[in-house]
Short mmCIF file of C-alpha atoms and ligand atoms in Angstrom, two decimals:
data_model
loop_
_atom_site.label_atom_id
_atom_site.label_comp_id
_atom_site.label_asym_id
_atom_site.label_seq_id
_atom_site.Cartn_x
_atom_site.Cartn_y
_atom_site.Cartn_z
CA MET A 24 -0.54 0.09 -0.29
CA SER A 25 1.56 3.60 -0.98
CA ASP A 26 0.71 6.14 1.24
CA VAL A 27 0.96 8.66 -1.65
CA VAL A 28 -2.22 10.82 -0.69
CA ARG A 29 -4.53 9.58 -4.25
CA ARG A 30 -6.28 12.92 -5.77
CA ALA A 31 -10.46 12.28 -7.69
CA VAL A 32 -12.54 14.74 -9.86
CA VAL A 33 -15.44 15.31 -9.59
CA ILE A 34 -17.62 17.38 -12.55
CA GLY A 35 -20.30 18.36 -11.10
CA GLY A 36 -22.09 19.77 -7.89
CA GLY A 37 -25.23 18.55 -7.58
CA ILE A 38 -26.46 15.64 -4.60
CA ALA A 39 -24.76 13.16 -6.98
CA GLY A 40 -21.27 14.49 -7.50
CA LEU A 41 -20.94 15.95 -3.69
CA SER A 42 -21.96 12.70 -2.70
CA ALA A 43 -19.64 10.51 -4.75
CA ALA A 44 -16.76 13.69 -3.37
CA TRP A 45 -18.26 12.85 0.20
CA GLU A 46 -16.95 9.22 -0.31
CA PHE A 47 -13.62 9.88 -1.84
CA HIS A 48 -12.86 12.32 1.52
CA ARG A 49 -14.27 9.36 3.59
CA ALA A 50 -11.26 7.01 2.07
CA GLY A 51 -8.82 9.79 2.42
CA TRP A 52 -8.11 11.37 -1.16
CA THR A 53 -7.87 14.61 -1.95
CA VAL A 54 -10.80 15.65 -4.03
CA ASP A 55 -11.59 18.22 -6.64
CA VAL A 56 -15.07 19.22 -7.27
CA TYR A 57 -15.68 21.70 -10.22
CA GLU A 58 -19.60 23.08 -10.18
CA ALA A 59 -20.74 24.81 -13.52
CA SER A 60 -23.20 27.59 -11.44
CA ASP A 61 -22.68 30.07 -8.68
CA ARG A 62 -24.61 27.53 -5.87
CA TRP A 63 -24.14 24.08 -4.96
CA GLY A 64 -26.84 21.69 -4.94
CA GLY A 65 -28.16 21.45 -8.60
CA LYS A 66 -32.16 20.64 -8.34
CA ILE A 67 -31.22 20.90 -4.32
CA LEU A 68 -32.40 24.73 -3.60
CA THR A 69 -34.48 25.98 -0.79
CA SER A 70 -34.65 29.31 -0.97
CA PRO A 71 -36.94 32.60 0.14
CA VAL A 72 -40.12 32.86 -1.27
CA GLY A 73 -40.71 36.67 -1.17
CA ASP A 74 -37.98 39.61 -1.03
CA GLU A 75 -39.20 40.22 3.33
CA PRO A 76 -36.76 40.05 5.21
CA GLY A 77 -37.14 37.27 7.01
CA ALA A 78 -39.46 35.41 4.44
CA PRO A 79 -39.30 31.68 4.67
CA MET A 80 -37.05 29.62 2.88
CA VAL A 81 -39.04 26.80 1.01
CA ASP A 82 -37.77 24.41 -1.07
CA ALA A 83 -37.58 24.88 -4.55
CA GLY A 84 -36.57 21.60 -5.64
CA PRO A 85 -37.24 18.25 -4.01
CA ASP A 86 -39.00 18.55 -1.09
CA ALA A 87 -39.46 15.09 -0.50
CA VAL A 88 -36.64 12.07 0.45
CA LEU A 89 -38.27 8.04 0.39
CA MET A 90 -37.57 6.54 3.28
CA ARG A 91 -37.21 3.10 2.29
CA ALA A 92 -33.89 3.70 0.17
CA GLU A 93 -31.24 3.42 2.52
CA ALA A 94 -29.08 5.97 0.98
CA GLY A 95 -30.66 9.06 1.76
CA ARG A 96 -30.78 8.04 5.17
CA GLU A 97 -27.37 6.89 5.58
CA LEU A 98 -25.53 10.08 4.21
CA VAL A 99 -28.15 12.23 6.68
CA GLU A 100 -26.43 10.25 9.57
CA GLN A 101 -22.97 10.60 8.56
CA LEU A 102 -23.94 14.55 8.19
CA GLY A 103 -25.05 14.67 12.00
CA LEU A 104 -28.69 15.92 10.53
CA THR A 105 -30.98 13.13 11.93
CA ASP A 106 -31.98 15.38 14.37
CA GLU A 107 -33.56 17.97 12.16
CA MET A 108 -35.21 14.87 10.20
CA THR A 109 -39.10 15.70 9.62
CA HIS A 110 -42.00 13.64 8.25
CA PRO A 111 -45.12 14.80 6.39
CA ILE A 112 -47.96 15.88 9.02
CA ALA A 113 -50.46 12.53 9.07
CA PRO A 114 -52.95 11.88 8.32
CA LYS A 115 -53.39 14.32 5.33
CA PRO A 116 -55.14 13.78 2.53
CA ALA A 117 -54.16 13.70 -1.10
CA TYR A 118 -56.69 14.61 -3.81
CA LEU A 119 -57.12 14.35 -7.70
CA PHE A 120 -58.74 16.97 -9.55
CA LEU A 121 -61.09 15.36 -12.63
CA ASP A 122 -63.91 16.26 -14.39
CA GLY A 123 -64.43 19.97 -12.61
CA ARG A 124 -64.32 18.64 -9.05
CA LEU A 125 -61.57 17.00 -6.33
CA HIS A 126 -61.63 13.59 -5.30
CA VAL A 127 -59.33 11.76 -2.01
CA LEU A 128 -56.89 10.12 -3.51
CA PRO A 129 -57.53 6.26 -3.04
CA GLY A 130 -55.56 4.27 0.11
CA GLY A 131 -54.91 1.16 -0.53
CA THR A 132 -53.07 0.99 -3.43
CA VAL A 133 -49.42 0.52 -4.52
CA LEU A 134 -47.74 3.74 -7.30
CA GLY A 135 -52.48 3.78 -8.13
CA VAL A 136 -52.42 0.10 -8.08
CA PRO A 137 -55.06 -1.09 -6.11
CA VAL A 138 -53.81 -3.78 -3.77
CA ASP A 139 -56.51 -3.93 -1.61
CA PRO A 140 -60.01 -5.35 -2.94
CA LEU A 141 -61.93 -2.67 -0.69
CA ALA A 142 -59.44 0.09 -2.02
CA LEU A 143 -61.28 1.99 -4.77
CA GLU A 144 -64.64 0.82 -3.62
CA HIS A 145 -65.28 4.26 -1.91
CA THR A 146 -64.35 6.21 -4.52
CA ASP A 147 -65.79 7.91 -7.62
CA LEU A 148 -63.03 8.48 -9.79
CA ILE A 149 -63.18 5.21 -11.04
CA SER A 150 -66.21 3.77 -12.28
CA GLU A 151 -67.59 0.38 -11.84
CA ALA A 152 -67.01 -0.99 -14.56
CA GLY A 153 -62.98 0.04 -14.86
CA ARG A 154 -62.76 -1.61 -11.38
CA ASP A 155 -63.94 -4.55 -12.66
CA ARG A 156 -61.85 -3.98 -15.94
CA ALA A 157 -58.62 -3.47 -12.98
CA ALA A 158 -60.11 -6.59 -11.54
CA ARG A 159 -59.13 -8.75 -15.27
CA ASP A 160 -55.54 -8.80 -13.82
CA LEU A 161 -55.49 -11.47 -11.06
CA THR A 162 -56.92 -13.65 -13.58
CA MET A 163 -55.59 -13.27 -16.81
CA PRO A 164 -52.54 -14.68 -17.75
CA PRO A 165 -49.36 -13.66 -16.53
CA GLY A 166 -47.62 -12.70 -20.25
CA ASP A 167 -44.54 -12.54 -21.26
CA LEU A 168 -41.96 -9.61 -20.04
CA ALA A 169 -39.09 -10.63 -21.70
CA ASP A 170 -38.39 -6.84 -23.35
CA ASP A 171 -39.27 -3.84 -21.86
CA VAL A 172 -42.21 -2.00 -22.59
CA THR A 173 -43.44 0.99 -21.15
CA ILE A 174 -45.44 1.39 -17.63
CA GLY A 175 -48.50 2.33 -19.87
CA SER A 176 -48.31 -0.69 -22.08
CA LEU A 177 -48.21 -3.45 -19.68
CA CYS A 178 -51.09 -1.22 -16.76
CA ARG A 179 -53.38 -0.42 -20.07
CA GLU A 180 -53.25 -4.53 -20.72
CA ARG A 181 -53.82 -5.47 -17.27
CA LEU A 182 -55.74 -2.72 -15.68
CA GLY A 183 -57.34 -1.01 -18.16
CA ASP A 184 -57.30 2.39 -19.63
CA GLU A 185 -59.41 4.05 -17.32
CA LEU A 186 -57.07 3.19 -13.81
CA THR A 187 -54.14 4.08 -15.76
CA ASP A 188 -55.32 7.25 -17.15
CA ARG A 189 -56.88 8.51 -14.38
CA LEU A 190 -54.80 7.15 -11.75
CA ILE A 191 -51.93 5.39 -12.12
CA ASP A 192 -50.05 8.45 -14.96
CA PRO A 193 -50.49 11.30 -12.55
CA LEU A 194 -48.74 9.74 -9.96
CA VAL A 195 -46.28 7.94 -12.21
CA GLY A 196 -45.86 9.99 -14.96
CA GLY A 197 -46.16 13.01 -12.50
CA ILE A 198 -43.13 12.22 -10.66
CA ASN A 199 -41.21 12.18 -13.57
CA ALA A 200 -42.98 15.07 -15.30
CA SER A 201 -43.68 12.88 -18.17
CA ASP A 202 -46.38 9.96 -19.41
CA ILE A 203 -45.95 6.48 -18.89
CA ASP A 204 -46.81 5.80 -22.41
CA ARG A 205 -43.36 6.80 -22.75
CA LEU A 206 -41.43 5.50 -20.32
CA SER A 207 -39.67 2.68 -19.57
CA LEU A 208 -41.41 -0.13 -16.95
CA ARG A 209 -38.31 -1.63 -15.79
CA ALA A 210 -36.52 1.78 -15.40
CA ALA A 211 -39.10 3.98 -14.27
CA ALA A 212 -41.61 1.90 -12.19
CA PRO A 213 -39.38 -1.35 -11.26
CA LEU A 214 -41.89 -2.15 -8.57
CA LEU A 215 -44.49 -2.63 -11.16
CA ALA A 216 -41.87 -4.86 -13.54
CA GLU A 217 -40.71 -7.20 -10.00
CA ALA A 218 -44.53 -7.86 -9.36
CA MET A 219 -44.86 -9.09 -12.93
CA THR A 220 -42.23 -11.14 -13.12
CA GLU A 221 -42.34 -12.74 -9.80
CA HIS A 222 -45.87 -13.37 -9.02
CA GLY A 223 -47.50 -12.83 -12.79
CA SER A 224 -49.81 -10.11 -11.58
CA LEU A 225 -49.87 -6.26 -10.62
CA ILE A 226 -52.73 -6.19 -8.07
CA ARG A 227 -51.63 -9.55 -6.63
CA GLY A 228 -47.66 -9.02 -6.90
CA LEU A 229 -48.09 -5.68 -5.32
CA GLY A 230 -50.26 -7.23 -2.36
CA LYS A 231 -47.38 -9.34 -1.42
CA MET A 232 -44.95 -7.64 -1.86
CA TYR A 233 -46.82 -4.76 0.25
CA PRO A 234 -48.74 -6.56 2.60
CA GLN A 235 -49.02 -4.37 5.32
CA ILE A 236 -51.08 -1.43 3.20
CA GLY A 237 -53.73 -4.76 1.80
CA ALA A 238 -54.16 -5.61 6.07
CA ALA A 239 -53.98 -1.96 6.91
CA LEU A 240 -57.40 -1.17 5.27
CA GLY A 241 -58.76 -4.84 5.32
CA GLY A 242 -57.92 -4.70 9.48
CA ASP A 243 -57.29 -1.23 11.20
CA ARG A 244 -59.89 0.47 9.11
CA ASP A 245 -61.64 3.37 9.67
CA GLU A 246 -65.30 3.87 10.48
CA SER A 247 -66.06 6.37 8.28
CA GLY A 248 -66.04 4.86 4.85
CA ASP A 249 -63.27 6.85 3.94
CA HIS A 250 -61.18 4.58 1.71
CA GLY A 251 -58.99 7.63 0.90
CA ASN A 252 -55.64 8.44 3.11
CA ARG A 253 -57.83 7.52 6.56
CA PRO A 254 -55.71 7.40 9.93
CA VAL A 255 -54.34 3.80 10.20
CA LYS A 256 -50.22 4.35 11.70
CA ARG A 257 -47.49 2.93 9.36
CA PRO A 258 -43.78 4.35 9.34
CA PRO A 259 -43.76 7.85 7.17
CA VAL A 260 -43.13 6.97 3.90
CA PHE A 261 -40.78 10.48 3.07
CA PHE A 262 -38.25 12.66 5.18
CA SER A 263 -37.23 16.55 4.91
CA LEU A 264 -34.94 18.47 7.25
CA SER A 265 -36.60 21.25 9.46
CA GLY A 266 -34.50 23.79 7.76
CA GLY A 267 -35.54 22.55 3.82
CA VAL A 268 -33.67 18.95 2.10
CA GLY A 269 -31.24 21.94 0.69
CA ARG A 270 -29.43 21.16 4.85
CA ILE A 271 -27.87 18.62 3.02
CA ILE A 272 -26.49 20.29 0.65
CA GLU A 273 -24.78 22.60 3.15
CA ARG A 274 -23.96 19.78 5.52
CA LEU A 275 -22.00 18.24 2.41
CA THR A 276 -20.38 21.64 1.58
CA GLU A 277 -19.27 22.29 4.86
CA GLU A 278 -17.64 18.99 5.43
CA LEU A 279 -15.84 18.97 2.38
CA PRO A 280 -12.74 20.84 2.93
CA ALA A 281 -13.10 24.51 1.36
CA THR A 282 -10.00 24.34 -1.17
CA GLY A 283 -11.32 21.53 -3.50
CA LEU A 284 -14.68 22.83 -3.75
CA HIS A 285 -14.38 25.25 -7.30
CA LEU A 286 -17.91 27.08 -7.89
CA GLY A 287 -18.63 28.74 -11.28
CA HIS A 288 -15.85 26.57 -12.46
CA PRO A 289 -17.58 24.59 -16.36
CA ILE A 290 -15.61 21.56 -16.90
CA ARG A 291 -16.70 20.77 -20.84
CA ALA A 292 -13.83 18.75 -21.80
CA LEU A 293 -11.33 16.19 -19.66
CA ASN A 294 -8.17 18.90 -20.94
CA GLU A 295 -9.43 21.19 -19.08
CA ILE A 296 -8.98 19.89 -15.58
CA PRO A 297 -6.42 21.38 -13.52
CA ASP A 298 -3.69 19.70 -13.01
CA PRO A 299 -4.47 16.61 -14.87
CA THR A 300 -1.06 14.64 -13.90
CA THR A 301 -2.42 14.55 -10.73
CA VAL A 302 -5.88 12.77 -11.48
CA ASP A 303 -6.16 9.37 -10.25
CA ALA A 304 -10.09 9.34 -10.88
CA ILE A 305 -12.62 11.19 -11.96
CA VAL A 306 -16.27 11.02 -11.34
CA VAL A 307 -18.40 13.16 -13.83
CA ALA A 308 -21.99 14.02 -12.35
CA THR A 309 -23.81 16.48 -15.04
CA PRO A 310 -26.65 16.14 -16.93
CA ALA A 311 -26.85 13.75 -19.67
CA ARG A 312 -26.15 16.04 -22.85
CA VAL A 313 -22.69 17.79 -21.14
CA VAL A 314 -21.38 14.27 -20.02
CA ALA A 315 -21.56 13.63 -23.84
CA GLY A 316 -19.02 16.52 -24.79
CA LEU A 317 -16.98 15.90 -21.79
CA ILE A 318 -16.02 12.13 -22.95
CA GLY A 319 -17.84 12.02 -26.61
CA ASP A 320 -14.75 10.02 -27.99
CA VAL A 321 -16.77 6.93 -26.28
CA PRO A 322 -19.14 5.73 -29.28
CA ALA A 323 -22.18 4.48 -26.72
CA VAL A 324 -21.89 7.58 -24.68
CA ARG A 325 -22.14 9.80 -27.45
CA ALA A 326 -24.58 7.71 -29.41
CA HIS A 327 -26.69 7.42 -26.12
CA LEU A 328 -26.32 10.12 -23.84
CA ALA A 329 -26.06 13.08 -26.28
CA ASP A 330 -29.98 12.80 -27.04
CA LEU A 331 -31.24 11.65 -23.74
CA PRO A 332 -34.36 13.34 -23.51
CA TYR A 333 -35.67 15.56 -20.25
CA ALA A 334 -38.74 17.39 -19.28
CA GLY A 335 -38.52 21.12 -17.63
CA VAL A 336 -40.54 21.82 -14.89
CA SER A 337 -41.88 25.32 -13.85
CA GLN A 338 -43.15 26.62 -10.52
CA ALA A 339 -44.50 29.49 -8.65
CA THR A 340 -44.71 28.64 -4.86
CA VAL A 341 -47.29 31.60 -3.17
CA ILE A 342 -48.62 32.16 0.31
CA ILE A 343 -51.80 33.06 0.56
CA PRO A 344 -53.14 34.83 3.44
CA GLY A 345 -55.90 33.95 5.55
CA GLN A 346 -56.89 30.20 6.73
CA PRO A 347 -55.81 27.29 4.28
CA PRO A 348 -59.12 27.25 2.21
CA LEU A 349 -58.06 23.48 2.05
CA ASP A 350 -56.48 20.84 4.38
CA ALA A 351 -54.43 18.56 1.86
CA ALA A 352 -51.34 17.37 1.43
CA GLY A 353 -51.60 18.38 -2.48
CA ILE A 354 -53.68 18.12 -5.38
CA LEU A 355 -52.87 15.97 -8.71
CA PHE A 356 -53.68 17.15 -12.09
CA PRO A 357 -54.06 14.79 -14.21
CA ARG A 358 -53.08 14.58 -17.83
CA VAL A 359 -56.31 13.68 -19.08
CA GLY A 360 -57.40 16.87 -17.22
CA GLY A 361 -55.64 18.93 -20.23
CA THR A 362 -54.32 20.89 -17.15
CA MET A 363 -50.82 23.12 -17.45
CA LEU A 364 -50.59 22.83 -13.40
CA THR A 365 -49.45 19.20 -13.15
CA ALA A 366 -49.53 19.36 -8.93
CA SER A 367 -50.10 21.68 -6.32
CA THR A 368 -48.26 21.16 -2.95
CA TRP A 369 -49.44 22.13 0.36
CA LEU A 370 -46.43 22.69 1.94
CA SER A 371 -47.76 24.39 4.92
CA SER A 372 -50.25 21.31 5.59
CA LYS A 373 -47.54 18.98 4.42
CA TRP A 374 -44.47 19.79 6.22
CA PRO A 375 -44.21 20.25 9.60
CA HIS A 376 -41.36 22.82 9.31
CA TYR A 377 -43.80 25.06 7.03
CA ARG A 378 -46.58 24.44 9.07
CA ALA A 379 -49.02 27.41 9.30
CA ASP A 380 -52.15 28.02 10.82
CA ASP A 381 -52.82 31.76 9.48
CA GLN A 382 -51.36 31.56 5.55
CA ALA A 383 -50.91 28.75 2.80
CA LEU A 384 -47.99 28.24 1.26
CA ILE A 385 -48.32 26.04 -2.14
CA ARG A 386 -45.73 25.45 -4.68
CA LEU A 387 -47.80 24.67 -8.04
CA THR A 388 -45.95 22.64 -10.79
CA SER A 389 -46.49 22.48 -14.24
CA GLY A 390 -44.64 21.28 -17.51
CA ARG A 391 -44.23 17.65 -18.77
CA TYR A 392 -42.66 16.47 -21.41
CA GLY A 393 -44.10 17.34 -24.46
CA ASP A 394 -45.92 19.84 -22.98
CA ASP A 395 -43.48 23.27 -22.57
CA ARG A 396 -46.44 26.03 -22.71
CA THR A 397 -45.58 27.62 -19.36
CA ALA A 398 -41.89 27.37 -20.22
CA ARG A 399 -42.80 30.88 -22.66
CA MET A 400 -44.66 32.30 -19.91
CA ASP A 401 -43.52 35.41 -18.23
CA ASP A 402 -43.69 35.33 -14.85
CA ALA A 403 -46.51 36.75 -14.33
CA THR A 404 -48.69 34.66 -16.56
CA LEU A 405 -47.37 31.91 -15.32
CA THR A 406 -48.36 32.94 -11.68
CA ALA A 407 -51.42 33.93 -13.19
CA THR A 408 -52.30 30.72 -15.21
CA LEU A 409 -51.01 28.25 -12.37
CA LEU A 410 -53.13 30.55 -9.22
CA GLY A 411 -56.42 30.36 -12.24
CA GLU A 412 -56.10 26.48 -12.74
CA LEU A 413 -56.07 26.32 -9.13
CA ASP A 414 -58.38 28.37 -8.80
CA GLN A 415 -60.96 26.03 -10.41
CA ALA A 416 -60.22 23.26 -7.72
CA VAL A 417 -60.33 25.10 -4.17
CA PRO A 418 -61.40 28.47 -4.87
CA LEU A 419 -58.66 30.52 -3.76
CA VAL A 420 -60.56 33.70 -1.36
CA ALA A 421 -57.41 36.06 -1.12
CA GLU A 422 -54.34 37.28 -3.25
CA PRO A 423 -50.75 36.09 -3.16
CA SER A 424 -49.00 37.87 -0.38
CA ALA A 425 -45.52 36.42 -1.87
CA VAL A 426 -44.53 34.75 -4.74
CA ARG A 427 -41.52 32.72 -5.74
CA ILE A 428 -40.83 31.65 -9.70
CA GLN A 429 -38.63 28.51 -10.45
CA ARG A 430 -37.44 27.29 -13.71
CA TRP A 431 -36.59 24.15 -14.43
CA PRO A 432 -35.52 23.79 -17.92
CA SER A 433 -34.37 19.72 -19.08
CA ALA A 434 -34.44 19.13 -15.24
CA LEU A 435 -36.15 15.38 -15.58
CA PRO A 436 -34.28 12.77 -17.53
CA GLN A 437 -37.03 10.69 -19.45
CA TYR A 438 -35.51 7.11 -19.11
CA GLU A 439 -37.59 5.38 -22.06
CA PRO A 440 -37.79 1.47 -22.96
CA GLY A 441 -34.33 0.07 -23.04
CA HIS A 442 -33.18 2.96 -20.66
CA LEU A 443 -30.91 0.73 -18.18
CA ASP A 444 -29.79 -1.94 -20.90
CA ARG A 445 -28.22 1.56 -22.81
CA VAL A 446 -27.19 2.64 -19.67
CA ALA A 447 -24.66 -0.58 -18.47
CA GLU A 448 -23.66 -0.80 -22.54
CA VAL A 449 -22.60 3.21 -21.81
CA ARG A 450 -20.48 2.27 -18.61
CA ALA A 451 -18.93 -0.84 -20.42
CA ASP A 452 -17.75 1.17 -23.36
CA LEU A 453 -16.51 3.74 -20.62
CA VAL A 454 -14.12 1.28 -18.90
CA ARG A 455 -13.16 0.56 -21.55
CA HIS A 456 -11.72 3.29 -23.01
CA HIS A 457 -11.49 5.51 -19.97
CA PRO A 458 -10.67 3.01 -16.52
CA ARG A 459 -10.58 5.93 -14.30
CA ILE A 460 -14.00 7.72 -15.18
CA ARG A 461 -17.21 6.90 -13.47
CA LEU A 462 -20.80 8.31 -13.86
CA ALA A 463 -23.45 9.43 -11.68
CA GLY A 464 -26.19 11.04 -11.27
CA ALA A 465 -30.43 11.22 -12.21
CA ALA A 466 -29.58 10.40 -15.61
CA TYR A 467 -28.75 6.65 -15.34
CA ASP A 468 -30.42 4.66 -11.92
CA GLY A 469 -32.81 6.23 -10.47
CA ILE A 470 -33.67 10.14 -10.31
CA GLY A 471 -34.87 10.46 -6.76
CA ILE A 472 -32.57 11.43 -4.07
CA PRO A 473 -31.39 8.53 -2.99
CA ALA A 474 -30.91 6.56 -5.89
CA CYS A 475 -28.45 9.95 -7.43
CA ILE A 476 -26.63 9.88 -3.77
CA ALA A 477 -26.06 5.93 -4.17
CA GLY A 478 -24.99 6.84 -7.50
CA GLY A 479 -22.30 9.25 -6.85
CA ARG A 480 -21.29 7.12 -3.30
CA GLN A 481 -21.19 3.61 -5.49
CA ALA A 482 -19.04 5.97 -8.76
CA ALA A 483 -16.41 6.86 -5.84
CA ARG A 484 -16.07 3.87 -4.74
CA GLU A 485 -15.42 1.03 -7.63
CA LEU A 486 -12.46 3.80 -8.33
CA LEU A 487 -11.28 3.71 -4.63
CA ALA A 488 -11.33 0.14 -5.47
C1 FAD B 516 -38.75 20.49 -9.69
C2 FAD B 516 -38.50 18.79 -9.11
C3 FAD B 516 -38.46 18.07 -7.71
C4 FAD B 516 -38.17 16.93 -7.37
N1 FAD B 516 -38.83 16.69 -6.43
C5 FAD B 516 -37.57 15.58 -6.11
C6 FAD B 516 -38.25 15.13 -4.66
O1 FAD B 516 -39.36 14.98 -4.05
N2 FAD B 516 -37.45 13.57 -4.32
C7 FAD B 516 -36.90 12.91 -4.64
O2 FAD B 516 -36.25 12.04 -4.15
N3 FAD B 516 -36.27 14.03 -5.95
C8 FAD B 516 -36.82 15.00 -6.60
N4 FAD B 516 -37.13 15.65 -7.76
C9 FAD B 516 -35.48 15.13 -8.41
C10 FAD B 516 -33.88 15.23 -8.36
O3 FAD B 516 -33.67 16.62 -7.35
C11 FAD B 516 -32.64 15.20 -9.03
O4 FAD B 516 -32.78 13.64 -9.90
C12 FAD B 516 -31.52 15.06 -8.48
O5 FAD B 516 -31.23 16.26 -7.45
C13 FAD B 516 -30.46 15.34 -9.13
O6 FAD B 516 -28.91 15.11 -8.86
P1 FAD B 516 -28.33 15.42 -9.93
O7 FAD B 516 -27.28 15.19 -8.58
O8 FAD B 516 -27.71 13.91 -10.77
O9 FAD B 516 -28.10 16.52 -10.94
P2 FAD B 516 -28.01 17.91 -10.97
O10 FAD B 516 -28.55 18.46 -9.79
O11 FAD B 516 -28.75 18.31 -11.86
O12 FAD B 516 -26.32 18.55 -10.51
C14 FAD B 516 -26.12 18.89 -11.74
C15 FAD B 516 -24.83 19.39 -11.16
O13 FAD B 516 -23.96 19.83 -12.89
C16 FAD B 516 -23.75 21.24 -12.56
N5 FAD B 516 -23.12 21.05 -14.15
C17 FAD B 516 -23.33 20.93 -15.20
N6 FAD B 516 -22.15 21.00 -16.39
C18 FAD B 516 -21.53 21.51 -15.68
C19 FAD B 516 -20.22 20.98 -15.59
N7 FAD B 516 -20.11 21.14 -17.07
N8 FAD B 516 -19.46 21.27 -15.37
C20 FAD B 516 -19.20 21.49 -13.99
N9 FAD B 516 -20.71 20.61 -13.30
C21 FAD B 516 -21.81 21.37 -14.73
C22 FAD B 516 -25.00 21.42 -12.88
O14 FAD B 516 -24.66 22.77 -12.70
C23 FAD B 516 -25.67 21.04 -11.42
O15 FAD B 516 -24.82 21.55 -10.59
C24 FAD B 516 -36.89 16.56 -8.22
C25 FAD B 516 -36.08 16.99 -9.43
C26 FAD B 516 -37.30 18.49 -9.59
C27 FAD B 516 -36.46 19.31 -10.83
#
């Protein structure tokens, strides 16, 4: 073993790049992180809503991290943030706006698939015919899933169009700012793929994989007959931090040696890396099109990353004075409804750290792949349009006292069928051409924060090894 200190370079200072840097740092390597913009965090941003002194600092990108995935919890613990962890205020209903009215999002479902036979009994979101059609999944032959398909094609075949359009697409397509008729089953909904391959049915498979969800409905059911988000005690699904998700970025950049943190320093070609002869390992953690420019000498990188599609999102976060007009975690606006608004997140009802009884803090999200209508609007038109659409669902009695606009152009990679095979090909080709370079970030193994953390750390571990 040599005691020479090794040097790693990380390109891109979002959560994936900083997680890779954290891994190198913990192993005793020197690490330089180069970030093109003037702030750390990439899509993670906690910023003020309004210009007043003391304006609330609110998440403008992700506001929730999945508990189930270990990578997020582990990093929070290592950064000493466990005491700042918060969970959604339970139980708050979530709604869907369709047919001109609100429907409580039915409980007893996983990704919109009813795992409890009673899940859809008490909602008029899905007709009786739609429920019967979905139940055919239980008696249909398993089918052949040898090739990757779209989430939509599988769900339409197994469960019918009604459930697919009115429940599954708003949930699964919504998270990806996409529609499920273009997203890869294996890459964007691995749970559904697992249910089919392991159990031959979506309803039966997810029911076996999540017995507590069916059991919660069948056993610990409240007596109100409300089969929406009923008050059943379950471990929280998400966490955040009392200072917002941006606290993770703050702590990472506090822990990493300041001499290695370079803001406003884009790297567009490998020969732009300072002191290249001293570099032992490189992690590229930028969006895909930047990777294609950086290491375009690798054929699979050029072929598969240069044109990886991304969806853009435009948001208005508003403070509405007075009592919140709805006590909800949020409202989804399904694609079939035709609105520009895709979701409204009622942050002050959802999270304890944003809780307020005298005002509503609401984040309005628009934009999905193929729908960039709001991206072309000026800020005032965007705000008025999104508030107007929200007003159709929940009449708002007051004008906002503060507004924050956040544009995220090309923010969310779209995993199309065959994505995982293409990523495997890219990685294999990269190792052949550049054994000391690895890739990390939302373009590869999952867009969620835990997946990006795990990907960054794994990239660094491979190079450390
Ligand atoms: C509006 C929104 C809401 C979301 N909500 C959630 C949520 O609630 N929960 C969840 O888990 N996930 C959520 N996500 C997804 C998640 O936030 C992202 O997938 C993740 O943060 C991406 O991290 P990353 O490090 O891969 O990329 P990025 O955050 O995009 O970081 C890449 C970095 O590379 C930099 N860069 C680019 N070019 C160069 C260059 N040439 N040289 C140096 N640096 C460069 C960029 O400036 C950027 O900082 C959301 C995303 C968005 C947009």
